Coordinates of C-alpha atoms and ligand atoms in Angstrom, one line a residue:
M24 CA 95.4 -108.1 -181.0
Q25 CA 98.8 -106.2 -181.1
R26 CA 98.1 -103.6 -183.4
P27 CA 97.7 -100.1 -182.0
P28 CA 94.2 -98.7 -182.1
L29 CA 93.4 -96.1 -184.6
K30 CA 93.3 -92.7 -183.2
H31 CA 91.4 -90.6 -185.6
W32 CA 89.0 -91.2 -188.4
R33 CA 90.6 -89.3 -191.5
A34 CA 87.5 -88.6 -193.2
C35 CA 85.9 -86.4 -190.4
G36 CA 89.0 -86.2 -188.2
A37 CA 86.7 -86.8 -185.1
A38 CA 87.8 -88.9 -182.3
L39 CA 87.5 -92.9 -182.2
V40 CA 86.1 -94.6 -179.3
V41 CA 86.5 -98.4 -178.5
R42 CA 83.3 -100.0 -177.9
L43 CA 80.7 -102.8 -178.9
P44 CA 79.0 -101.4 -182.1
D45 CA 75.1 -101.4 -182.0
D46 CA 74.6 -104.1 -184.4
G47 CA 75.0 -107.2 -182.3
D48 CA 78.5 -107.4 -183.1
T49 CA 80.2 -109.0 -180.0
R50 CA 83.6 -107.5 -180.4
E51 CA 84.8 -104.2 -179.4
R52 CA 85.7 -102.1 -182.4
A53 CA 86.9 -98.5 -183.0
I54 CA 84.1 -96.3 -183.9
C55 CA 83.8 -92.7 -184.9
T56 CA 82.1 -90.5 -182.3
V57 CA 80.7 -88.3 -184.8
C58 CA 79.5 -90.4 -188.3
Q59 CA 79.5 -93.8 -186.1
T60 CA 81.7 -95.3 -188.7
V61 CA 83.1 -98.8 -187.5
H62 CA 86.8 -99.4 -188.2
Y63 CA 87.1 -103.1 -188.6
E64 CA 90.7 -104.6 -188.2
N65 CA 91.2 -108.2 -189.6
P66 CA 94.0 -110.2 -190.3
I67 CA 96.2 -109.4 -193.3
N68 CA 98.0 -111.7 -195.8
V69 CA 101.7 -112.2 -196.1
V70 CA 102.4 -114.1 -199.4
G71 CA 105.7 -115.8 -200.3
T72 CA 107.4 -118.6 -202.2
V73 CA 109.7 -121.4 -201.4
P74 CA 112.1 -121.2 -204.5
W75 CA 114.0 -124.2 -205.2
W76 CA 116.8 -125.5 -207.4
G77 CA 118.4 -128.8 -208.3
E78 CA 116.8 -131.8 -209.8
T79 CA 115.5 -133.0 -206.3
G80 CA 114.9 -129.7 -205.1
D81 CA 117.7 -130.0 -202.5
Q82 CA 118.5 -126.3 -202.4
V83 CA 116.2 -123.2 -201.6
L84 CA 116.7 -119.5 -202.0
L85 CA 117.0 -117.4 -199.1
C86 CA 117.4 -113.6 -198.9
K87 CA 119.3 -111.7 -196.4
R88 CA 117.0 -108.9 -195.1
N89 CA 118.4 -105.3 -195.7
I90 CA 115.3 -103.9 -193.8
E91 CA 113.9 -103.9 -190.2
P92 CA 112.7 -105.9 -188.6
R93 CA 115.2 -108.8 -188.4
W94 CA 118.0 -106.7 -190.4
G95 CA 120.6 -109.2 -191.5
K96 CA 118.5 -112.4 -190.9
W97 CA 117.5 -114.7 -193.5
T98 CA 113.9 -115.2 -194.9
L99 CA 112.2 -116.7 -197.7
P100 CA 110.9 -113.9 -200.2
A101 CA 107.4 -112.7 -198.6
G102 CA 105.6 -109.6 -198.2
F103 CA 102.1 -108.1 -197.8
M104 CA 99.6 -109.1 -200.4
E105 CA 98.4 -106.0 -202.3
L106 CA 95.0 -105.2 -203.6
G107 CA 93.9 -106.3 -207.0
E108 CA 96.4 -109.4 -207.0
T109 CA 95.8 -113.0 -206.2
T110 CA 97.9 -114.7 -203.3
A111 CA 99.9 -116.5 -206.0
Q112 CA 100.4 -113.2 -208.0
G113 CA 101.6 -111.4 -204.8
A114 CA 104.0 -114.3 -204.0
A115 CA 105.4 -114.1 -207.3
R116 CA 106.0 -110.4 -207.1
E117 CA 107.8 -110.5 -203.7
T118 CA 109.9 -113.3 -205.2
D119 CA 110.8 -110.5 -208.1
E120 CA 111.3 -107.7 -205.9
E121 CA 113.3 -109.1 -203.1
A122 CA 115.4 -111.9 -205.1
G123 CA 115.0 -110.8 -208.6
A124 CA 114.6 -114.6 -209.3
S125 CA 113.0 -116.0 -212.3
I126 CA 110.4 -118.7 -211.2
E127 CA 107.7 -121.1 -212.4
M128 CA 104.9 -120.9 -209.4
Q129 CA 103.6 -124.2 -208.0
E130 CA 101.1 -125.2 -205.4
L131 CA 100.5 -123.8 -202.2
F132 CA 102.6 -125.2 -199.6
S133 CA 102.4 -123.8 -196.0
L134 CA 99.3 -121.8 -194.7
I135 CA 100.3 -120.3 -191.3
N136 CA 98.0 -118.3 -188.9
V137 CA 99.9 -116.0 -187.0
V138 CA 97.1 -115.5 -184.5
R139 CA 98.8 -113.0 -182.0
V140 CA 99.9 -110.4 -185.0
G141 CA 96.8 -110.9 -186.8
Q142 CA 98.3 -112.2 -190.0
V143 CA 98.3 -115.4 -192.3
H144 CA 101.1 -116.3 -194.2
L145 CA 100.9 -118.3 -197.5
F146 CA 104.0 -119.9 -199.1
Y147 CA 104.0 -121.4 -202.4
R148 CA 106.9 -123.7 -204.0
A149 CA 108.1 -122.1 -206.8
R150 CA 110.9 -123.8 -209.2
L151 CA 113.8 -121.8 -210.1
L152 CA 114.5 -121.4 -214.0
S153 CA 118.0 -119.8 -213.2
T154 CA 120.6 -119.1 -210.5
H155 CA 121.0 -115.8 -211.6
F156 CA 119.6 -113.5 -209.0
N157 CA 119.1 -109.9 -209.0
P158 CA 117.8 -108.8 -205.4
G159 CA 116.2 -105.5 -204.7
H160 CA 117.0 -102.9 -202.1
E161 CA 115.4 -104.9 -199.3
T162 CA 117.8 -107.7 -199.8
I163 CA 121.7 -107.6 -199.0
E164 CA 122.3 -111.0 -200.6
A165 CA 120.1 -113.7 -202.1
R166 CA 121.9 -117.3 -202.4
L167 CA 120.9 -121.0 -202.4
F168 CA 121.3 -123.1 -199.3
T169 CA 120.9 -126.8 -198.7
E170 CA 119.4 -128.3 -195.6
D171 CA 122.5 -128.7 -194.0
T172 CA 123.8 -125.1 -195.1
I173 CA 120.7 -123.1 -194.0
P174 CA 121.7 -120.8 -191.3
W175 CA 118.9 -122.1 -188.9
D176 CA 119.8 -119.6 -186.1
E177 CA 119.7 -116.7 -188.2
I178 CA 116.4 -117.3 -189.8
A179 CA 114.2 -114.1 -189.5
F180 CA 110.9 -115.3 -188.9
R181 CA 109.1 -118.5 -187.2
T182 CA 106.9 -118.9 -190.3
V183 CA 109.8 -119.3 -192.5
R184 CA 111.5 -121.8 -190.2
E185 CA 108.3 -123.6 -190.0
T186 CA 107.9 -123.7 -193.9
L187 CA 111.4 -124.5 -194.7
E188 CA 111.4 -127.8 -191.9
R189 CA 108.3 -129.0 -193.6
Y190 CA 109.8 -128.3 -197.1
F191 CA 112.8 -130.7 -196.5
D192 CA 110.4 -133.2 -194.5
D193 CA 108.4 -133.5 -197.6
R194 CA 111.2 -133.5 -199.9
R195 CA 112.5 -136.8 -197.9
R196 CA 109.1 -138.2 -198.0
G197 CA 108.9 -137.5 -201.7
H198 CA 105.6 -136.1 -201.4
W199 CA 104.5 -132.5 -201.4
G200 CA 101.7 -131.6 -199.0
V201 CA 99.7 -128.4 -198.0
H202 CA 100.7 -127.6 -194.4
T203 CA 98.6 -125.8 -192.1
V204 CA 100.3 -124.3 -189.1
D205 CA 98.8 -122.4 -186.1
I206 CA 101.1 -120.1 -184.2
V207 CA 99.2 -118.8 -181.4
Ligands
ZN310 ZN1 83.6 -90.0 -188.4

């Protein structure tokens, strides 16, 4: 787990200690030395879409990142899931925020465990309803690419590359699956 350990428990301001809890838990946790609150850290969800265009879905929408990390690299629209929304709602929201794209949400396409950073990435296929994009401040440029024109060496994240590769594989086969990928 690469996340930095919590230093303080905000509610009481007391120090935390990392140890095994007293309840039989087999993992060490950050535990408040005063109130004994156990701070569980669990994987978080990143949700996004593969927005596609063209009668045969030969084009996908990518966003050039205007934020770190990976500034200037290309990504599918995706971001952290928020409380109070479903994974599909979060994916649609991120697509609106990052690309300003009008879409019709479709099925789940890829589920990628990124174990070393404690994240689960979920991408849904999404049919673009227009090629007019209105990217937000997190995006320098949003545009369509065919498989041949995708800047494969300039893709921001491995999860995006894995998803795009499977998208074009499935398109060739004429069958859309749900793909589970483990990046350990
Ligand atoms: Zn406490």
